[in-house]
Tab-separated table of C-alpha atoms and ligand atoms in Angstrom:
chain	number	residue	atom	x	y	z
A	1	MET	CA	-28.750	-26.164	31.662
A	2	PRO	CA	-27.124	-23.650	29.314
A	3	THR	CA	-23.382	-24.143	28.893
A	4	LEU	CA	-20.889	-21.355	29.467
A	5	LEU	CA	-20.648	-21.090	25.695
A	6	ASP	CA	-24.421	-20.628	25.376
A	7	GLU	CA	-24.214	-17.863	27.952
A	8	ALA	CA	-21.240	-16.284	26.181
A	9	LYS	CA	-23.192	-16.259	22.932
A	10	GLY	CA	-25.783	-14.130	24.698
A	11	MET	CA	-23.008	-11.705	25.683
A	12	GLU	CA	-21.452	-11.656	22.242
A	13	PRO	CA	-23.075	-8.399	21.045
A	14	ARG	CA	-21.782	-6.600	24.148
A	15	MET	CA	-18.262	-7.985	23.696
A	16	ILE	CA	-18.223	-7.028	20.026
A	17	ALA	CA	-19.471	-3.516	20.853
A	18	ILE	CA	-16.692	-3.114	23.444
A	19	ARG	CA	-14.062	-4.432	21.070
A	20	ARG	CA	-15.192	-2.093	18.294
A	21	ALA	CA	-15.272	0.931	20.600
A	22	LEU	CA	-11.677	0.175	21.580
A	23	HIS	CA	-10.675	-0.529	18.002
A	24	GLN	CA	-11.961	2.871	16.920
A	25	ASN	CA	-10.156	4.636	19.729
A	26	PRO	CA	-6.801	2.886	20.103
A	27	GLU	CA	-4.335	4.233	22.650
A	28	LEU	CA	-0.575	3.774	22.695
A	29	ALA	CA	1.420	2.308	25.573
A	30	TYR	CA	0.951	4.200	28.871
A	31	HIS	CA	-1.702	6.400	27.272
A	32	GLU	CA	-4.574	3.954	27.759
A	33	THR	CA	-6.721	6.404	29.759
A	34	ALA	CA	-10.006	6.112	27.847
A	35	THR	CA	-9.486	2.340	27.570
A	36	ALA	CA	-8.864	2.061	31.313
A	37	ALA	CA	-11.956	4.175	32.010
A	38	LEU	CA	-14.063	1.884	29.813
A	39	VAL	CA	-12.681	-1.201	31.562
A	40	ALA	CA	-13.333	0.279	35.018
A	41	ARG	CA	-16.884	1.262	34.033
A	42	GLU	CA	-17.684	-2.203	32.686
A	43	LEU	CA	-16.243	-3.974	35.727
A	44	ARG	CA	-18.114	-1.690	38.155
A	45	SER	CA	-21.352	-2.281	36.270
A	46	LEU	CA	-20.868	-5.982	37.057
A	47	GLY	CA	-20.432	-5.275	40.757
A	48	ILE	CA	-16.707	-5.970	40.666
A	49	GLU	CA	-14.433	-3.936	42.950
A	50	VAL	CA	-12.111	-1.770	40.855
A	51	LYS	CA	-8.749	-0.098	41.390
A	52	THR	CA	-7.497	2.252	38.700
A	53	HIS	CA	-4.051	3.788	38.086
A	54	VAL	CA	-2.399	0.588	39.248
A	55	GLY	CA	1.078	1.024	37.779
A	56	ALA	CA	0.258	4.004	35.512
A	57	THR	CA	-2.904	3.210	33.537
A	58	GLY	CA	-3.450	-0.350	34.807
A	59	VAL	CA	-6.813	-1.484	36.129
A	60	VAL	CA	-7.382	-4.280	38.642
A	61	GLY	CA	-10.829	-5.761	39.188
A	62	LEU	CA	-11.545	-7.980	42.178
A	63	LEU	CA	-14.473	-10.365	42.117
A	64	LYS	CA	-15.033	-11.158	45.771
A	65	THR	CA	-16.613	-14.473	46.650
A	66	GLY	CA	-16.328	-14.301	50.420
A	67	LYS	CA	-14.479	-17.617	50.298
A	68	SER	CA	-10.836	-18.164	51.078
A	69	GLY	CA	-9.923	-20.574	48.269
A	70	ARG	CA	-7.306	-20.089	45.592
A	71	VAL	CA	-7.144	-16.695	43.905
A	72	VAL	CA	-6.926	-16.735	40.136
A	73	GLY	CA	-5.602	-13.770	38.163
A	74	LEU	CA	-6.730	-13.238	34.577
A	75	ARG	CA	-4.712	-10.821	32.503
A	76	ALA	CA	-5.320	-8.781	29.355
A	77	ASP	CA	-3.186	-6.066	27.776
A	78	MET	CA	-4.738	-2.808	26.571
A	79	ASP	CA	-2.286	-0.909	24.372
A	80	ALA	CA	-2.316	-0.319	20.614
A	81	LEU	CA	0.541	0.145	18.134
A	82	PRO	CA	1.908	3.016	16.062
A	83	VAL	CA	0.521	1.568	12.819
A	84	GLN	CA	-1.729	3.261	10.246
A	85	GLU	CA	-4.708	0.969	9.718
A	86	GLU	CA	-5.164	-0.102	6.094
A	87	VAL	CA	-8.378	-2.095	6.454
A	88	ASN	CA	-11.664	-0.391	5.657
A	89	LEU	CA	-13.931	-1.342	8.497
A	90	GLU	CA	-16.933	0.604	9.720
A	91	PHE	CA	-15.148	0.805	13.064
A	92	LYS	CA	-11.734	1.619	11.605
A	93	SER	CA	-9.302	3.425	13.907
A	94	LYS	CA	-10.154	7.110	14.235
A	95	ARG	CA	-6.642	7.880	15.391
A	96	LYS	CA	-4.151	8.542	12.629
A	97	GLY	CA	-1.127	6.276	12.832
A	98	VAL	CA	-2.460	4.289	15.796
A	99	MET	CA	-4.104	0.891	15.484
A	100	HIS	CA	-5.015	-2.147	17.542
A	101	ALA	CA	-2.823	-4.245	15.264
A	102	CYS	CA	-1.919	-6.785	17.951
A	103	GLY	CA	-5.493	-7.641	18.928
A	104	HIS	CA	-5.311	-6.210	22.458
A	105	ASP	CA	-8.793	-4.753	21.876
A	106	ALA	CA	-10.020	-8.339	21.535
A	107	HIS	CA	-8.106	-9.327	24.679
A	108	VAL	CA	-9.870	-6.620	26.701
A	109	ALA	CA	-13.296	-7.505	25.287
A	110	GLY	CA	-12.681	-11.225	25.899
A	111	LEU	CA	-11.598	-10.687	29.493
A	112	LEU	CA	-14.587	-8.453	30.188
A	113	GLY	CA	-16.719	-11.255	28.724
A	114	ALA	CA	-15.059	-13.677	31.140
A	115	ALA	CA	-15.848	-11.272	33.991
A	116	MET	CA	-19.521	-11.237	32.933
A	117	LEU	CA	-19.571	-15.048	32.972
A	118	LEU	CA	-17.755	-15.375	36.294
A	119	VAL	CA	-20.090	-12.926	38.025
A	120	LYS	CA	-22.952	-15.215	37.005
A	121	HIS	CA	-21.042	-18.256	38.253
A	122	LYS	CA	-19.657	-16.682	41.384
A	123	ARG	CA	-21.056	-19.404	43.619
A	124	GLU	CA	-18.989	-22.046	41.812
A	125	LEU	CA	-15.752	-20.247	42.656
A	126	SER	CA	-13.944	-21.178	45.838
A	127	GLY	CA	-11.783	-18.051	45.935
A	128	ASP	CA	-11.638	-14.546	44.512
A	129	VAL	CA	-10.780	-13.723	40.901
A	130	LYS	CA	-8.577	-10.797	39.948
A	131	PHE	CA	-8.805	-9.138	36.564
A	132	LEU	CA	-5.485	-7.625	35.553
A	133	PHE	CA	-5.769	-5.093	32.741
A	134	GLN	CA	-2.236	-4.035	32.027
A	135	PRO	CA	-0.842	-1.111	30.071
A	136	ALA	CA	2.043	-0.998	27.654
A	137	GLU	CA	2.702	-4.609	26.700
A	138	GLU	CA	4.352	-3.323	23.545
A	139	GLU	CA	6.920	-1.258	25.450
A	140	GLY	CA	9.581	-3.941	25.580
A	141	GLY	CA	11.390	-4.046	28.935
A	142	ARG	CA	9.379	-1.039	30.182
A	143	GLY	CA	6.059	-2.851	29.925
A	144	GLY	CA	3.167	-2.317	32.313
A	145	ALA	CA	3.264	-5.631	34.181
A	146	LYS	CA	6.221	-4.649	36.353
A	147	PRO	CA	4.780	-1.351	37.626
A	148	MET	CA	1.486	-3.146	38.303
A	149	ILE	CA	3.236	-5.848	40.313
A	150	GLU	CA	5.214	-3.178	42.192
A	151	ALA	CA	1.942	-1.396	42.939
A	152	GLY	CA	0.675	-4.590	44.582
A	153	ALA	CA	-1.604	-5.930	41.845
A	154	LEU	CA	-0.827	-9.528	42.809
A	155	GLU	CA	-1.387	-9.017	46.561
A	156	ASN	CA	-4.363	-8.441	48.881
A	157	PRO	CA	-5.499	-11.017	48.164
A	158	HIS	CA	-2.402	-12.837	46.969
A	159	VAL	CA	-2.848	-14.251	43.456
A	160	ASP	CA	-1.973	-17.954	43.251
A	161	ASN	CA	-2.090	-18.420	39.476
A	162	VAL	CA	-2.187	-16.163	36.445
A	163	PHE	CA	-3.653	-16.929	33.046
A	164	GLY	CA	-3.995	-14.988	29.841
A	165	LEU	CA	-4.332	-15.410	26.136
A	166	HIS	CA	-3.114	-13.820	22.956
A	167	ILE	CA	-4.951	-13.746	19.674
A	168	SER	CA	-2.983	-15.611	16.997
A	169	SER	CA	-3.095	-14.882	13.297
A	170	ASP	CA	-1.345	-18.216	12.647
A	171	LEU	CA	-3.983	-20.495	14.138
A	172	PRO	CA	-7.390	-21.028	12.533
A	173	SER	CA	-10.366	-19.306	14.162
A	174	GLY	CA	-11.553	-21.227	17.186
A	175	SER	CA	-8.319	-23.140	17.722
A	176	PHE	CA	-6.425	-22.872	20.976
A	177	GLY	CA	-2.651	-23.277	21.020
A	178	VAL	CA	-0.950	-24.353	24.234
A	179	ARG	CA	2.553	-25.344	25.228
A	180	GLY	CA	4.185	-26.236	28.527
A	181	GLY	CA	7.568	-25.010	29.720
A	182	PRO	CA	9.470	-22.159	28.107
A	183	PHE	CA	7.006	-20.812	25.540
A	184	MET	CA	8.230	-17.370	24.486
A	185	ALA	CA	11.677	-15.822	24.436
A	186	ARG	CA	13.754	-13.524	26.541
A	187	PRO	CA	14.529	-10.596	24.217
A	188	ASP	CA	17.960	-9.051	24.674
A	189	ALA	CA	18.126	-5.786	22.755
A	190	PHE	CA	21.613	-4.568	21.926
A	191	ARG	CA	23.346	-1.498	20.617
A	192	ILE	CA	26.786	-1.663	19.027
A	193	THR	CA	28.857	1.399	18.154
A	194	VAL	CA	31.638	0.777	15.679
A	195	THR	CA	34.156	3.596	15.721
A	196	GLY	CA	36.726	3.999	12.986
A	197	ARG	CA	38.391	7.044	11.495
A	198	GLY	CA	36.595	8.834	8.687
A	199	GLY	CA	37.925	10.311	5.493
A	200	HIS	CA	37.438	10.497	1.722
A	201	GLY	CA	35.560	7.679	-0.018
A	202	SER	CA	38.258	7.571	-2.702
A	203	ALA	CA	41.014	6.832	-0.191
A	204	PRO	CA	39.764	4.181	2.252
A	205	HIS	CA	43.335	3.097	3.006
A	206	LYS	CA	43.791	6.382	4.841
A	207	THR	CA	40.764	5.677	7.050
A	208	VAL	CA	39.389	2.984	9.298
A	209	ASP	CA	36.053	2.481	7.558
A	210	PRO	CA	33.345	1.740	10.165
A	211	VAL	CA	30.767	1.014	7.438
A	212	TYR	CA	32.864	-1.851	6.142
A	213	VAL	CA	33.642	-3.081	9.669
A	214	ALA	CA	29.959	-2.872	10.645
A	215	ALA	CA	29.097	-5.001	7.605
A	216	GLN	CA	31.625	-7.611	8.775
A	217	VAL	CA	30.137	-7.475	12.264
A	218	ILE	CA	26.607	-8.063	10.933
A	219	THR	CA	27.805	-11.049	8.934
A	220	ALA	CA	29.928	-12.464	11.760
A	221	LEU	CA	27.015	-12.265	14.225
A	222	GLN	CA	25.104	-14.774	12.095
A	223	GLY	CA	27.976	-17.183	12.690
A	224	ILE	CA	26.843	-17.308	16.316
A	225	SER	CA	23.475	-18.783	15.238
A	226	SER	CA	24.926	-21.168	12.715
A	227	ARG	CA	28.293	-22.169	14.221
A	228	MET	CA	28.322	-21.492	17.945
A	229	VAL	CA	24.888	-22.134	19.453
A	230	ASP	CA	23.699	-25.745	19.702
A	231	PRO	CA	21.511	-26.160	16.593
A	232	ILE	CA	18.884	-27.948	18.706
A	233	LYS	CA	18.390	-24.838	20.872
A	234	PRO	CA	16.057	-22.036	19.800
A	235	PHE	CA	18.124	-18.931	19.105
A	236	VAL	CA	18.005	-15.944	16.820
A	237	ILE	CA	20.009	-12.775	16.480
A	238	SER	CA	18.948	-9.967	14.143
A	239	VAL	CA	20.557	-6.629	13.426
A	240	CYS	CA	17.513	-4.508	12.675
A	241	SER	CA	18.875	-0.999	12.366
A	242	VAL	CA	22.057	0.409	10.808
A	243	HIS	CA	22.938	4.091	11.037
A	244	GLY	CA	26.015	5.818	9.732
A	245	GLY	CA	27.287	8.301	7.219
A	246	THR	CA	26.019	11.485	5.621
A	247	LYS	CA	27.125	11.495	1.977
A	248	ASP	CA	28.211	9.182	-0.837
A	249	ASN	CA	31.896	10.147	-0.729
A	250	ILE	CA	32.508	10.540	2.991
A	251	ILE	CA	33.628	7.625	5.096
A	252	PRO	CA	32.108	8.400	8.512
A	253	ASP	CA	33.747	8.033	11.916
A	254	GLN	CA	31.049	5.876	13.393
A	255	VAL	CA	28.275	3.400	12.634
A	256	LEU	CA	25.519	2.402	15.049
A	257	LEU	CA	23.946	-1.062	14.907
A	258	GLU	CA	20.872	-2.070	16.879
A	259	GLY	CA	19.274	-5.451	17.117
A	260	THR	CA	17.777	-8.187	19.220
A	261	MET	CA	18.886	-11.585	20.457
A	262	ARG	CA	16.246	-14.113	21.513
A	263	THR	CA	16.709	-17.167	23.686
A	264	LEU	CA	14.571	-19.597	25.664
A	265	GLU	CA	17.180	-21.084	27.972
A	266	ARG	CA	19.550	-19.544	30.454
A	267	GLU	CA	22.635	-21.525	29.330
A	268	THR	CA	22.130	-20.588	25.682
A	269	ARG	CA	21.712	-16.961	26.667
A	270	THR	CA	24.766	-16.806	28.901
A	271	LYS	CA	26.972	-18.350	26.244
A	272	ALA	CA	25.539	-16.261	23.408
A	273	LEU	CA	25.980	-13.005	25.351
A	274	ALA	CA	29.678	-13.806	25.722
A	275	ASP	CA	29.902	-14.910	22.069
A	276	VAL	CA	28.387	-11.639	20.848
A	277	ARG	CA	30.794	-9.553	22.896
A	278	ARG	CA	33.806	-11.539	21.757
A	279	VAL	CA	32.866	-11.741	18.062
A	280	VAL	CA	32.040	-8.033	17.809
A	281	ALA	CA	35.169	-6.938	19.669
A	282	SER	CA	37.420	-9.284	17.683
A	283	VAL	CA	36.052	-8.304	14.277
A	284	CYS	CA	36.400	-4.605	15.116
A	285	GLN	CA	39.892	-5.099	16.438
A	286	ALA	CA	40.926	-7.080	13.351
A	287	PHE	CA	40.165	-4.091	11.150
A	288	GLY	CA	41.541	-1.449	13.501
A	289	ALA	CA	38.205	-0.155	14.740
A	290	THR	CA	36.954	0.099	18.307
A	291	CYS	CA	33.502	-0.649	19.607
A	292	THR	CA	31.085	-0.509	22.485
A	293	ILE	CA	28.419	-3.163	23.036
A	294	GLU	CA	25.462	-2.505	25.313
A	295	PHE	CA	22.618	-4.839	26.146
A	296	LYS	CA	19.435	-3.202	27.367
A	297	LYS	CA	18.858	-3.825	31.067
A	298	ASP	CA	15.943	-5.740	32.489
A	299	PRO	CA	14.358	-7.309	29.394
A	300	TYR	CA	11.189	-9.395	29.638
A	301	PRO	CA	11.973	-12.813	31.057
A	302	VAL	CA	11.167	-16.052	29.240
A	303	THR	CA	7.414	-16.638	29.218
A	304	TYR	CA	7.227	-19.878	31.145
A	305	ASN	CA	4.099	-22.018	31.232
A	306	ASP	CA	3.790	-24.248	34.279
A	307	GLU	CA	3.749	-27.853	32.957
A	308	LYS	CA	1.185	-29.170	35.442
A	309	ALA	CA	-1.081	-26.173	34.930
A	310	VAL	CA	-0.853	-26.655	31.160
A	311	GLU	CA	-2.277	-30.178	31.483
A	312	ARG	CA	-5.270	-28.836	33.392
A	313	VAL	CA	-5.751	-25.928	30.984
A	314	GLU	CA	-5.654	-28.304	28.020
A	315	ARG	CA	-8.377	-30.452	29.579
A	316	VAL	CA	-10.521	-27.361	30.197
A	317	LEU	CA	-10.042	-25.993	26.665
A	318	LYS	CA	-10.820	-29.333	25.035
A	319	ARG	CA	-14.261	-29.267	26.641
A	320	ILE	CA	-15.293	-26.036	24.890
A	321	PRO	CA	-17.652	-26.936	22.054
A	322	GLY	CA	-16.767	-25.790	18.547
A	323	THR	CA	-13.068	-25.362	19.334
A	324	LYS	CA	-9.897	-27.372	18.905
A	325	THR	CA	-6.848	-27.419	21.124
A	326	GLU	CA	-3.398	-28.170	19.827
A	327	VAL	CA	0.127	-28.106	21.138
A	328	ILE	CA	2.005	-25.312	19.392
A	329	ASP	CA	5.684	-24.614	18.842
A	330	GLN	CA	7.815	-22.415	21.016
A	331	ARG	CA	8.271	-18.936	19.621
A	332	LEU	CA	10.904	-16.263	19.859
A	333	GLY	CA	8.553	-13.346	20.356
A	334	ALA	CA	8.486	-11.950	23.891
A	335	GLU	CA	5.639	-11.084	26.257
A	336	ASP	CA	5.187	-8.887	29.284
A	337	VAL	CA	2.863	-11.515	30.755
A	338	SER	CA	6.117	-13.315	31.619
A	339	ARG	CA	6.532	-11.007	34.617
A	340	PHE	CA	3.161	-12.032	36.044
A	341	LEU	CA	3.927	-15.697	35.391
A	342	GLN	CA	7.235	-15.321	37.237
A	343	LYS	CA	5.310	-14.267	40.338
A	344	ALA	CA	2.333	-16.595	40.011
A	345	PRO	CA	2.649	-19.762	37.928
A	346	GLY	CA	0.103	-20.207	35.198
A	347	VAL	CA	-0.391	-20.475	31.485
A	348	TYR	CA	-0.354	-18.089	28.561
A	349	TYR	CA	-2.076	-19.582	25.543
A	350	ASN	CA	-3.111	-18.596	22.040
A	351	LEU	CA	-6.517	-18.292	20.435
A	352	GLY	CA	-6.593	-18.488	16.644
A	353	THR	CA	-8.321	-15.795	14.616
A	354	ASN	CA	-7.196	-16.768	11.130
A	355	ASN	CA	-10.236	-17.006	8.879
A	356	PRO	CA	-9.597	-16.613	5.119
A	357	SER	CA	-13.358	-16.573	4.343
A	358	LYS	CA	-13.595	-13.300	6.296
A	359	GLY	CA	-10.295	-11.899	5.119
A	360	CYS	CA	-8.707	-12.358	8.540
A	361	VAL	CA	-5.313	-13.505	7.311
A	362	ALA	CA	-2.741	-10.720	7.811
A	363	PRO	CA	-0.302	-11.275	10.690
A	364	ILE	CA	-0.448	-9.336	13.950
A	365	HIS	CA	1.361	-5.970	13.827
A	366	SER	CA	0.363	-5.652	10.159
A	367	SER	CA	-1.657	-2.621	9.041
A	368	ARG	CA	-4.055	-5.182	7.508
A	369	PHE	CA	-4.508	-7.309	10.611
A	370	ARG	CA	-8.104	-8.049	11.462
A	371	VAL	CA	-9.717	-10.098	14.177
A	372	ASP	CA	-12.428	-12.652	13.506
A	373	GLU	CA	-14.914	-11.427	16.114
A	374	ASP	CA	-16.538	-14.858	16.275
A	375	VAL	CA	-13.681	-15.948	18.519
A	376	LEU	CA	-14.362	-13.399	21.282
A	377	LYS	CA	-16.843	-15.749	22.908
A	378	TYR	CA	-14.267	-18.566	22.904
A	379	GLY	CA	-11.758	-16.268	24.547
A	380	ALA	CA	-14.273	-15.321	27.251
A	381	VAL	CA	-15.388	-18.912	27.881
A	382	SER	CA	-11.815	-20.184	28.015
A	383	LEU	CA	-10.694	-17.605	30.584
A	384	ALA	CA	-13.808	-18.094	32.712
A	385	SER	CA	-13.457	-21.900	32.563
A	386	VAL	CA	-9.791	-21.746	33.494
A	387	ALA	CA	-10.630	-19.506	36.469
A	388	LEU	CA	-13.333	-21.933	37.628
A	389	GLU	CA	-10.935	-24.874	37.274
A	390	PHE	CA	-8.012	-23.272	39.143
A	391	SER	CA	-10.221	-21.774	41.806
A	392	ARG	CA	-10.641	-25.341	43.052
A	393	PRO	CA	-7.837	-27.001	44.961
A	394	LYS	CA	-5.765	-29.463	42.910
B	1	ZN	ZN1	2.261	-7.021	19.729
B	2	ZN	ZN1	0.237	-8.445	21.655
């Protein structure tokens, strides 16, 4: 009897062709029309029922089994990034300044591969499988999962569990990384306006210099990480953009700071939000400036992996020949998949694609990022195996 991996090897050329077609024609968040059309076409060719325009450009495929068992949702994201590709591949991005630098092309190809496998193994499923192809993962709080959920993607039939994977440039090719509990962060984006009183650069004593005050604010914010948050708790705060001033001898009226704060636990977040407000306001006040502090509404939640489900996923992954499964660290990146996992418990895991012998070493989001295509089959087998496992009652 051929294993799922043997079967996936037979599908490898198709998966690679799909991935390359997407790589050549990357589409930015909420513009994934050609990508969605390709996904819909592929799913329909497998006899899977398809709904398009689910929450903007989202696509939902439903593999019907005629049985009333547990419904598993498998999710992939479809959007590319505003990055100019710097790798010379024969299937290099044809779109200037747009690139699949986060590997979402591989996610789509891998999930379509899983669909091909599951169609063949339909009789082993005890419930339906839903394929959730979401737009705009890279959009921060405005990601595509929420509009898809609002459009009913997780209902009719109701999805019991959701699973998905992300390519990882940190893990070696063919390694899976899994972790139970809070896995990825809640990202709180903030915007601070420091308002002083401008004047001549030669006479700062006649002004309230917001550039100087903003510099103190940036420095003081790092005191929250190092002096206020429990050092055992994951936490980071970064000011990533500073805007102010027009000329070398004019002290401006205002400086704008933007940044992000990442947490994994509610208590840490609640305390840190208050700390940020207090520290910023106090520093500004101390130097005679005023400020406003805004946190962006409705950020992605913490990506939470169900502990019990993780144990089952680990067992499934460990059975895939030629791969390794390891427990990986928590991370402070954020993921739109968190919204699906909030509605239907499940697991988001990583699949390594780091392979120095093929030059696949640059991190995701880099203009030099490249995927080791040998791992597509592992992605497909893992998703299909997880669906088969969770289709069965516990
Ligand atoms: Zn990304
Ligand atoms: Zn990504």
